[in-house]
Amino acid sequence: MKHISLLIPEGETSLSNIEATFKMFSKVNEALEQAGKQPLFKVQLVGLSMETTLTNGLFSIKPGLLFKDVEKTDLVVIPAVHGDLKKVIAANEVFIPWIIKQYKNGAEIVSLCIGAFILASTGLLRGKSCTTHWLMAVEFRAMFPDVNLQPYKIITDEGGIYTSGGAYSSLNLILYLVEKFAGREMALLSSKIFEIDIDRNSQSPFIIFKGQKDHEDDVIKKAQAFIEKNYPGRITVDDLASMLAMSRRHLERRFKHATSNTVIEYLQRVRVEAAKINLESMRENVNEVMYKTGYTDPKAFRTIFKKITGLSPVEYRSKYNKELKLQ
């Protein structure tokens, strides 16, 4: 039987992460027992104290064990904890050596959503891939530059460490673990019971592109503002460099350093974000949106849109256009 330690950190812990994780593994046990088989999981809530209060005392969680009483476990699950992340890490720093010890003793480690901040503070993610909620990507990179953050992913799995993307994508990671430990058939059953899309693997459709202006280069901010204002028209790197009185090579290097995108990548992301907004709220067809956002080649538009969002323009419009859904 696999022992799962579901941590209860101090702070505004995500009740949905805790409840869903506990329930999904417990439902697998129930299904196995109904089939005349032995349960696979023993899930225990493990805390720093025997009671943690949330939302100014409105809720409380009572772990069954203190972390110091758990000598060995097979899987450690770290839920999201909201608020000032530096304060969250400080409030839970006592967990850190215990998590490291469990990993060295063979346990696998799971972080859900922004629980990745607690996991990263252990140093176990150094040089490894991970994901977290896309809204926290800038702050995560600033705090943990030695981690290979992949904010577009729903799930990462590397070296016995698993992470999930934002909010309810944690359900996809738990489902992934159910499949890994209990098999595909049980994962499919769980996906039906909990109504989870078992094949969802990207946060890309949900990401709102906000322009990557968290830098101090005012000249590059001027270039970004020009792109965002004039994206429907023809913009070339050479024209932009000339406007800013610098060489193309210098502009490319400086732009990439400031935004983590090339000029062309940035232009593509601005155009796709505009296309997303139009596809979500307008009655225009895909070709009309394509021309409106600066594209003339349908194939190129489809390719770039899908690369950034994970969906084709038609799929995106069908899924997120509110007016279409009301018809």
mmCIF file of C-alpha atoms in Angstrom:
data_model
loop_
_atom_site.group_PDB
_atom_site.id
_atom_site.type_symbol
_atom_site.label_atom_id
_atom_site.label_comp_id
_atom_site.label_asym_id
_atom_site.label_seq_id
_atom_site.Cartn_x
_atom_site.Cartn_y
_atom_site.Cartn_z
ATOM 1 C CA MET A 1 0.000 0.000 0.000
ATOM 2 C CA LYS A 2 1.301 3.443 -0.968
ATOM 3 C CA HIS A 3 1.431 5.908 1.934
ATOM 4 C CA ILE A 4 0.453 9.434 0.901
ATOM 5 C CA SER A 5 1.255 12.391 3.155
ATOM 6 C CA LEU A 6 -1.046 15.261 2.214
ATOM 7 C CA LEU A 7 0.572 18.291 3.819
ATOM 8 C CA ILE A 8 -1.448 20.967 5.614
ATOM 9 C CA PRO A 9 0.752 24.064 5.463
ATOM 10 C CA GLU A 10 0.310 27.129 7.622
ATOM 11 C CA GLY A 11 -1.518 29.983 5.902
ATOM 12 C CA GLU A 12 -4.445 30.204 3.506
ATOM 13 C CA THR A 13 -4.169 26.656 2.217
ATOM 14 C CA SER A 14 -6.330 25.634 -0.733
ATOM 15 C CA LEU A 15 -9.195 23.602 0.696
ATOM 16 C CA SER A 16 -10.128 22.465 -2.807
ATOM 17 C CA ASN A 17 -6.648 20.988 -3.359
ATOM 18 C CA ILE A 18 -6.822 19.078 -0.089
ATOM 19 C CA GLU A 19 -10.386 17.834 -0.420
ATOM 20 C CA ALA A 20 -10.053 16.801 -4.077
ATOM 21 C CA THR A 21 -6.754 14.978 -3.534
ATOM 22 C CA PHE A 22 -8.099 13.081 -0.537
ATOM 23 C CA LYS A 23 -11.361 12.212 -2.281
ATOM 24 C CA MET A 24 -9.825 11.080 -5.582
ATOM 25 C CA PHE A 25 -7.379 8.656 -3.993
ATOM 26 C CA SER A 26 -10.098 7.459 -1.600
ATOM 27 C CA LYS A 27 -12.497 6.798 -4.499
ATOM 28 C CA VAL A 28 -9.865 4.622 -6.159
ATOM 29 C CA ASN A 29 -9.679 2.564 -2.966
ATOM 30 C CA GLU A 30 -13.481 2.241 -2.896
ATOM 31 C CA ALA A 31 -13.581 1.092 -6.525
ATOM 32 C CA LEU A 32 -10.888 -1.499 -5.884
ATOM 33 C CA GLU A 33 -12.641 -2.816 -2.805
ATOM 34 C CA GLN A 34 -15.927 -3.088 -4.719
ATOM 35 C CA ALA A 35 -14.048 -5.166 -7.290
ATOM 36 C CA GLY A 36 -12.793 -7.471 -4.522
ATOM 37 C CA LYS A 37 -9.271 -6.062 -4.541
ATOM 38 C CA GLN A 38 -7.072 -4.552 -1.871
ATOM 39 C CA PRO A 39 -6.945 -0.732 -1.560
ATOM 40 C CA LEU A 40 -3.815 0.888 -2.963
ATOM 41 C CA PHE A 41 -3.539 4.114 -0.986
ATOM 42 C CA LYS A 42 -3.368 5.221 2.606
ATOM 43 C CA VAL A 43 -3.913 8.981 2.631
ATOM 44 C CA GLN A 44 -3.114 10.943 5.783
ATOM 45 C CA LEU A 45 -3.288 14.661 6.444
ATOM 46 C CA VAL A 46 0.037 15.776 7.891
ATOM 47 C CA GLY A 47 0.493 19.178 9.510
ATOM 48 C CA LEU A 48 2.736 21.392 11.584
ATOM 49 C CA SER A 49 0.064 21.438 14.285
ATOM 50 C CA MET A 50 -3.044 19.421 15.075
ATOM 51 C CA GLU A 51 -5.326 22.191 13.829
ATOM 52 C CA THR A 52 -4.888 24.862 11.164
ATOM 53 C CA THR A 53 -7.426 27.678 10.841
ATOM 54 C CA LEU A 54 -8.257 29.433 7.587
ATOM 55 C CA THR A 55 -10.172 32.522 6.451
ATOM 56 C CA ASN A 56 -10.071 34.250 9.847
ATOM 57 C CA GLY A 57 -11.283 31.135 11.629
ATOM 58 C CA LEU A 58 -14.159 30.407 9.266
ATOM 59 C CA PHE A 59 -12.635 27.008 8.418
ATOM 60 C CA SER A 60 -10.280 24.694 10.227
ATOM 61 C CA ILE A 61 -8.354 21.583 9.175
ATOM 62 C CA LYS A 62 -7.387 18.905 11.666
ATOM 63 C CA PRO A 63 -4.494 16.752 10.397
ATOM 64 C CA GLY A 64 -4.319 13.216 11.680
ATOM 65 C CA LEU A 65 -0.546 13.413 12.167
ATOM 66 C CA LEU A 66 2.229 15.870 12.843
ATOM 67 C CA PHE A 67 4.927 15.809 10.164
ATOM 68 C CA LYS A 68 7.636 14.983 12.710
ATOM 69 C CA ASP A 69 5.807 11.746 13.547
ATOM 70 C CA VAL A 70 5.982 10.497 9.949
ATOM 71 C CA GLU A 71 9.237 8.588 9.630
ATOM 72 C CA LYS A 72 8.678 7.335 6.110
ATOM 73 C CA THR A 73 6.154 8.024 3.373
ATOM 74 C CA ASP A 74 5.849 7.217 -0.334
ATOM 75 C CA LEU A 75 4.281 10.375 -1.696
ATOM 76 C CA VAL A 76 4.279 13.926 -0.303
ATOM 77 C CA VAL A 77 1.586 16.262 -1.679
ATOM 78 C CA ILE A 78 1.999 20.024 -1.201
ATOM 79 C CA PRO A 79 -1.223 21.992 -1.846
ATOM 80 C CA ALA A 80 -1.395 25.641 -2.851
ATOM 81 C CA VAL A 81 -1.071 28.275 -0.141
ATOM 82 C CA HIS A 82 -2.239 31.789 -1.043
ATOM 83 C CA GLY A 83 -0.932 35.160 0.032
ATOM 84 C CA ASP A 84 2.538 36.728 0.234
ATOM 85 C CA LEU A 85 4.692 33.843 -1.003
ATOM 86 C CA LYS A 86 7.793 34.885 0.917
ATOM 87 C CA LYS A 87 5.753 34.884 4.141
ATOM 88 C CA VAL A 88 4.177 31.545 3.163
ATOM 89 C CA ILE A 89 7.605 29.968 2.713
ATOM 90 C CA ALA A 90 8.847 31.430 6.008
ATOM 91 C CA ALA A 91 5.757 30.139 7.853
ATOM 92 C CA ASN A 92 6.364 26.628 6.516
ATOM 93 C CA GLU A 93 10.158 26.441 6.544
ATOM 94 C CA VAL A 94 10.047 23.699 9.221
ATOM 95 C CA PHE A 95 8.648 21.384 6.541
ATOM 96 C CA ILE A 96 11.675 21.904 4.284
ATOM 97 C CA PRO A 97 14.246 19.526 5.832
ATOM 98 C CA TRP A 98 11.535 16.895 6.326
ATOM 99 C CA ILE A 99 10.521 17.041 2.643
ATOM 100 C CA ILE A 100 14.183 16.776 1.595
ATOM 101 C CA LYS A 101 14.689 13.818 3.929
ATOM 102 C CA GLN A 102 11.623 12.012 2.581
ATOM 103 C CA TYR A 103 12.778 12.548 -1.013
ATOM 104 C CA LYS A 104 16.255 11.214 -0.222
ATOM 105 C CA ASN A 105 14.601 8.185 1.411
ATOM 106 C CA GLY A 106 12.716 7.378 -1.797
ATOM 107 C CA ALA A 107 9.486 9.371 -1.516
ATOM 108 C CA GLU A 108 8.102 11.176 -4.545
ATOM 109 C CA ILE A 109 7.027 14.797 -4.174
ATOM 110 C CA VAL A 110 3.972 16.527 -5.643
ATOM 111 C CA SER A 111 3.165 20.242 -5.705
ATOM 112 C CA LEU A 112 -0.242 21.576 -6.699
ATOM 113 C CA CYS A 113 -0.542 25.005 -8.305
ATOM 114 C CA ILE A 114 1.465 27.591 -6.299
ATOM 115 C CA GLY A 115 2.509 24.909 -3.837
ATOM 116 C CA ALA A 116 5.471 24.889 -6.245
ATOM 117 C CA PHE A 117 6.910 27.825 -4.277
ATOM 118 C CA ILE A 118 7.218 25.680 -1.141
ATOM 119 C CA LEU A 119 8.633 22.806 -3.183
ATOM 120 C CA ALA A 120 11.167 25.061 -4.936
ATOM 121 C CA SER A 121 12.335 26.440 -1.589
ATOM 122 C CA THR A 122 13.625 22.942 -0.734
ATOM 123 C CA GLY A 123 16.151 23.140 -3.569
ATOM 124 C CA LEU A 124 14.857 19.855 -4.998
ATOM 125 C CA LEU A 125 13.691 21.586 -8.177
ATOM 126 C CA ARG A 126 17.094 23.080 -8.958
ATOM 127 C CA GLY A 127 17.867 22.324 -12.607
ATOM 128 C CA LYS A 128 14.547 20.493 -13.041
ATOM 129 C CA SER A 129 11.359 21.359 -14.910
ATOM 130 C CA CYS A 130 8.238 22.470 -13.086
ATOM 131 C CA THR A 131 5.017 24.372 -13.616
ATOM 132 C CA THR A 132 2.747 26.536 -11.503
ATOM 133 C CA HIS A 133 -0.140 28.923 -12.046
ATOM 134 C CA TRP A 134 0.707 31.081 -15.085
ATOM 135 C CA LEU A 135 -0.203 34.240 -13.144
ATOM 136 C CA MET A 136 2.713 33.560 -10.778
ATOM 137 C CA ALA A 137 5.337 32.834 -13.439
ATOM 138 C CA VAL A 138 7.176 36.166 -13.166
ATOM 139 C CA GLU A 139 7.366 36.014 -9.372
ATOM 140 C CA PHE A 140 8.445 32.359 -9.453
ATOM 141 C CA ARG A 141 11.263 33.038 -11.933
ATOM 142 C CA ALA A 142 12.482 35.957 -9.836
ATOM 143 C CA MET A 143 12.598 33.837 -6.673
ATOM 144 C CA PHE A 144 13.883 30.609 -8.254
ATOM 145 C CA PRO A 145 15.956 31.433 -11.366
ATOM 146 C CA ASP A 146 17.691 28.042 -11.252
ATOM 147 C CA VAL A 147 14.415 26.155 -11.908
ATOM 148 C CA ASN A 148 13.271 25.421 -15.464
ATOM 149 C CA LEU A 149 9.771 26.880 -15.189
ATOM 150 C CA GLN A 150 7.316 25.824 -17.900
ATOM 151 C CA PRO A 151 4.170 27.859 -17.137
ATOM 152 C CA TYR A 152 2.283 26.621 -20.210
ATOM 153 C CA LYS A 153 2.212 23.041 -18.959
ATOM 154 C CA ILE A 154 -0.503 21.420 -16.895
ATOM 155 C CA ILE A 155 1.818 18.722 -15.532
ATOM 156 C CA THR A 156 5.554 18.107 -15.187
ATOM 157 C CA ASP A 157 7.136 14.828 -14.134
ATOM 158 C CA GLU A 158 10.875 14.683 -13.585
ATOM 159 C CA GLY A 159 13.026 12.701 -11.207
ATOM 160 C CA GLY A 160 10.209 11.631 -8.905
ATOM 161 C CA ILE A 161 8.900 15.199 -8.610
ATOM 162 C CA TYR A 162 5.521 16.202 -10.049
ATOM 163 C CA THR A 163 4.037 19.680 -10.392
ATOM 164 C CA SER A 164 0.724 21.001 -11.690
ATOM 165 C CA GLY A 165 -0.400 24.258 -13.238
ATOM 166 C CA GLY A 166 -3.002 26.697 -12.024
ATOM 167 C CA ALA A 167 -6.074 26.155 -9.895
ATOM 168 C CA TYR A 168 -8.125 23.097 -10.841
ATOM 169 C CA SER A 169 -5.475 21.658 -13.161
ATOM 170 C CA SER A 170 -4.289 19.973 -9.957
ATOM 171 C CA LEU A 171 -7.067 17.475 -10.674
ATOM 172 C CA ASN A 172 -5.272 16.505 -13.868
ATOM 173 C CA LEU A 173 -2.094 15.797 -11.926
ATOM 174 C CA ILE A 174 -3.909 13.635 -9.373
ATOM 175 C CA LEU A 175 -5.559 11.805 -12.269
ATOM 176 C CA TYR A 176 -2.114 11.355 -13.828
ATOM 177 C CA LEU A 177 -0.865 9.811 -10.576
ATOM 178 C CA VAL A 178 -3.922 7.549 -10.369
ATOM 179 C CA GLU A 179 -3.072 6.272 -13.844
ATOM 180 C CA LYS A 180 0.577 5.790 -12.915
ATOM 181 C CA PHE A 181 -0.118 3.874 -9.714
ATOM 182 C CA ALA A 182 -3.493 2.220 -10.417
ATOM 183 C CA GLY A 183 -3.579 1.908 -14.207
ATOM 184 C CA ARG A 184 -5.325 3.483 -17.179
ATOM 185 C CA GLU A 185 -8.661 1.798 -16.555
ATOM 186 C CA MET A 186 -8.899 3.235 -13.050
ATOM 187 C CA ALA A 187 -7.840 6.671 -14.335
ATOM 188 C CA LEU A 188 -10.586 6.605 -16.963
ATOM 189 C CA LEU A 189 -13.143 5.624 -14.335
ATOM 190 C CA SER A 190 -11.946 8.461 -12.091
ATOM 191 C CA SER A 191 -12.110 10.947 -14.962
ATOM 192 C CA LYS A 192 -15.743 9.998 -15.518
ATOM 193 C CA ILE A 193 -16.675 10.124 -11.827
ATOM 194 C CA PHE A 194 -15.046 13.539 -11.291
ATOM 195 C CA GLU A 195 -15.757 14.792 -14.844
ATOM 196 C CA ILE A 196 -12.142 15.680 -15.607
ATOM 197 C CA ASP A 197 -10.734 15.953 -19.128
ATOM 198 C CA ILE A 198 -8.087 13.241 -18.885
ATOM 199 C CA ASP A 199 -6.112 14.449 -21.912
ATOM 200 C CA ARG A 200 -5.826 18.150 -21.029
ATOM 201 C CA ASN A 201 -2.113 18.962 -20.918
ATOM 202 C CA SER A 202 -1.708 22.708 -21.397
ATOM 203 C CA GLN A 203 -2.567 25.958 -19.609
ATOM 204 C CA SER A 204 -2.068 27.868 -22.845
ATOM 205 C CA PRO A 205 -5.755 28.537 -23.689
ATOM 206 C CA PHE A 206 -6.229 30.223 -20.310
ATOM 207 C CA ILE A 207 -3.154 32.457 -20.326
ATOM 208 C CA ILE A 208 -3.784 36.186 -20.653
ATOM 209 C CA PHE A 209 -0.777 37.826 -22.287
ATOM 210 C CA LYS A 210 0.046 40.958 -20.325
ATOM 211 C CA GLY A 211 3.027 42.234 -22.231
ATOM 212 C CA GLN A 212 6.052 41.210 -20.154
ATOM 213 C CA LYS A 213 6.887 44.733 -18.984
ATOM 214 C CA ASP A 214 8.473 43.692 -15.697
ATOM 215 C CA HIS A 215 11.827 45.202 -16.690
ATOM 216 C CA GLU A 216 13.589 48.588 -16.555
ATOM 217 C CA ASP A 217 14.480 49.098 -20.233
ATOM 218 C CA ASP A 218 12.417 52.117 -21.269
ATOM 219 C CA VAL A 219 13.509 51.917 -24.900
ATOM 220 C CA ILE A 220 12.215 48.353 -25.171
ATOM 221 C CA LYS A 221 8.997 49.406 -23.427
ATOM 222 C CA LYS A 222 8.622 51.997 -26.193
ATOM 223 C CA ALA A 223 9.059 49.233 -28.781
ATOM 224 C CA GLN A 224 6.479 47.083 -26.983
ATOM 225 C CA ALA A 225 3.991 49.963 -26.868
ATOM 226 C CA PHE A 226 4.462 50.557 -30.602
ATOM 227 C CA ILE A 227 3.822 46.864 -31.372
ATOM 228 C CA GLU A 228 0.733 46.754 -29.143
ATOM 229 C CA LYS A 229 -0.718 49.867 -30.803
ATOM 230 C CA ASN A 230 0.113 48.959 -34.406
ATOM 231 C CA TYR A 231 -0.044 45.129 -34.480
ATOM 232 C CA PRO A 232 -2.709 44.934 -37.246
ATOM 233 C CA GLY A 233 -0.296 46.602 -39.672
ATOM 234 C CA ARG A 234 3.014 45.525 -41.152
ATOM 235 C CA ILE A 235 5.783 45.686 -38.562
ATOM 236 C CA THR A 236 9.329 44.624 -39.382
ATOM 237 C CA VAL A 237 12.306 44.355 -37.063
ATOM 238 C CA ASP A 238 14.297 46.645 -39.368
ATOM 239 C CA ASP A 239 11.636 49.361 -39.243
ATOM 240 C CA LEU A 240 11.428 49.098 -35.463
ATOM 241 C CA ALA A 241 15.219 49.300 -35.150
ATOM 242 C CA SER A 242 15.299 52.357 -37.395
ATOM 243 C CA MET A 243 12.572 54.029 -35.353
ATOM 244 C CA LEU A 244 14.592 53.456 -32.176
ATOM 245 C CA ALA A 245 17.895 54.483 -33.796
ATOM 246 C CA MET A 246 19.725 51.232 -33.154
ATOM 247 C CA SER A 247 20.968 48.303 -35.180
ATOM 248 C CA ARG A 248 18.725 45.311 -35.781
ATOM 249 C CA ARG A 249 21.146 43.024 -33.955
ATOM 250 C CA HIS A 250 21.296 45.311 -30.920
ATOM 251 C CA LEU A 251 17.496 45.607 -30.822
ATOM 252 C CA GLU A 252 17.021 41.827 -31.033
ATOM 253 C CA ARG A 253 19.519 41.179 -28.258
ATOM 254 C CA ARG A 254 18.130 43.895 -25.987
ATOM 255 C CA PHE A 255 14.486 42.954 -26.649
ATOM 256 C CA LYS A 256 15.121 39.272 -25.898
ATOM 257 C CA HIS A 257 16.974 40.126 -22.689
ATOM 258 C CA ALA A 258 14.138 42.346 -21.442
ATOM 259 C CA THR A 259 11.085 40.288 -22.441
ATOM 260 C CA SER A 260 12.366 36.717 -22.945
ATOM 261 C CA ASN A 261 10.837 36.883 -26.448
ATOM 262 C CA THR A 262 12.232 37.888 -29.806
ATOM 263 C CA VAL A 263 10.532 40.850 -31.479
ATOM 264 C CA ILE A 264 8.680 38.507 -33.860
ATOM 265 C CA GLU A 265 7.574 36.219 -31.011
ATOM 266 C CA TYR A 266 6.290 39.247 -29.110
ATOM 267 C CA LEU A 267 4.369 40.504 -32.145
ATOM 268 C CA GLN A 268 2.853 37.030 -32.586
ATOM 269 C CA ARG A 269 1.752 36.889 -28.948
ATOM 270 C CA VAL A 270 0.167 40.366 -29.125
ATOM 271 C CA ARG A 271 -1.709 39.422 -32.298
ATOM 272 C CA VAL A 272 -2.872 36.071 -30.902
ATOM 273 C CA GLU A 273 -4.074 37.724 -27.688
ATOM 274 C CA ALA A 274 -6.094 40.168 -29.784
ATOM 275 C CA ALA A 275 -7.440 37.263 -31.840
ATOM 276 C CA LYS A 276 -8.439 35.401 -28.658
ATOM 277 C CA ILE A 277 -10.412 38.410 -27.419
ATOM 278 C CA ASN A 278 -12.201 38.716 -30.774
ATOM 279 C CA LEU A 279 -12.944 34.999 -30.979
ATOM 280 C CA GLU A 280 -14.354 35.053 -27.436
ATOM 281 C CA SER A 281 -16.726 37.971 -27.871
ATOM 282 C CA MET A 282 -17.404 38.727 -31.537
ATOM 283 C CA ARG A 283 -19.640 37.163 -34.154
ATOM 284 C CA GLU A 284 -16.931 37.514 -36.802
ATOM 285 C CA ASN A 285 -15.714 34.333 -38.429
ATOM 286 C CA VAL A 286 -12.158 33.090 -38.113
ATOM 287 C CA ASN A 287 -10.977 34.626 -41.398
ATOM 288 C CA GLU A 288 -12.350 38.032 -40.415
ATOM 289 C CA VAL A 289 -10.523 37.832 -37.086
ATOM 290 C CA MET A 290 -7.365 36.727 -38.889
ATOM 291 C CA TYR A 291 -7.326 39.814 -41.145
ATOM 292 C CA LYS A 292 -8.304 42.096 -38.265
ATOM 293 C CA THR A 293 -5.274 41.017 -36.228
ATOM 294 C CA GLY A 294 -2.666 41.387 -38.959
ATOM 295 C CA TYR A 295 -2.541 37.992 -40.655
ATOM 296 C CA THR A 296 -3.249 37.243 -44.321
ATOM 297 C CA ASP A 297 -2.196 33.592 -44.574
ATOM 298 C CA PRO A 298 -4.801 31.233 -43.007
ATOM 299 C CA LYS A 299 -2.293 28.400 -42.594
ATOM 300 C CA ALA A 300 0.271 30.626 -40.850
ATOM 301 C CA PHE A 301 -2.459 32.067 -38.604
ATOM 302 C CA ARG A 302 -3.710 28.599 -37.601
ATOM 303 C CA THR A 303 -0.161 27.351 -36.958
ATOM 304 C CA ILE A 304 0.876 30.290 -34.760
ATOM 305 C CA PHE A 305 -2.461 30.408 -32.910
ATOM 306 C CA LYS A 306 -2.292 26.703 -32.059
ATOM 307 C CA LYS A 307 1.374 26.923 -31.058
ATOM 308 C CA ILE A 308 0.543 29.618 -28.489
ATOM 309 C CA THR A 309 -2.874 28.471 -27.234
ATOM 310 C CA GLY A 310 -2.834 24.725 -27.862
ATOM 311 C CA LEU A 311 -6.108 25.012 -29.824
ATOM 312 C CA SER A 312 -6.981 25.891 -33.396
ATOM 313 C CA PRO A 313 -8.864 29.207 -33.899
ATOM 314 C CA VAL A 314 -12.067 27.282 -34.675
ATOM 315 C CA GLU A 315 -11.701 25.121 -31.549
ATOM 316 C CA TYR A 316 -10.963 28.181 -29.417
ATOM 317 C CA ARG A 317 -13.989 30.086 -30.757
ATOM 318 C CA SER A 318 -16.271 27.094 -30.244
ATOM 319 C CA LYS A 319 -15.051 26.608 -26.675
ATOM 320 C CA TYR A 320 -14.908 30.180 -25.381
ATOM 321 C CA ASN A 321 -17.318 32.348 -27.387
ATOM 322 C CA LYS A 322 -20.145 33.141 -24.942
ATOM 323 C CA GLU A 323 -22.586 34.257 -27.637
ATOM 324 C CA LEU A 324 -22.192 31.005 -29.541
ATOM 325 C CA LYS A 325 -22.795 29.025 -26.344
ATOM 326 C CA LEU A 326 -26.055 30.893 -25.707
ATOM 327 C CA GLN A 327 -27.446 30.085 -29.137
#
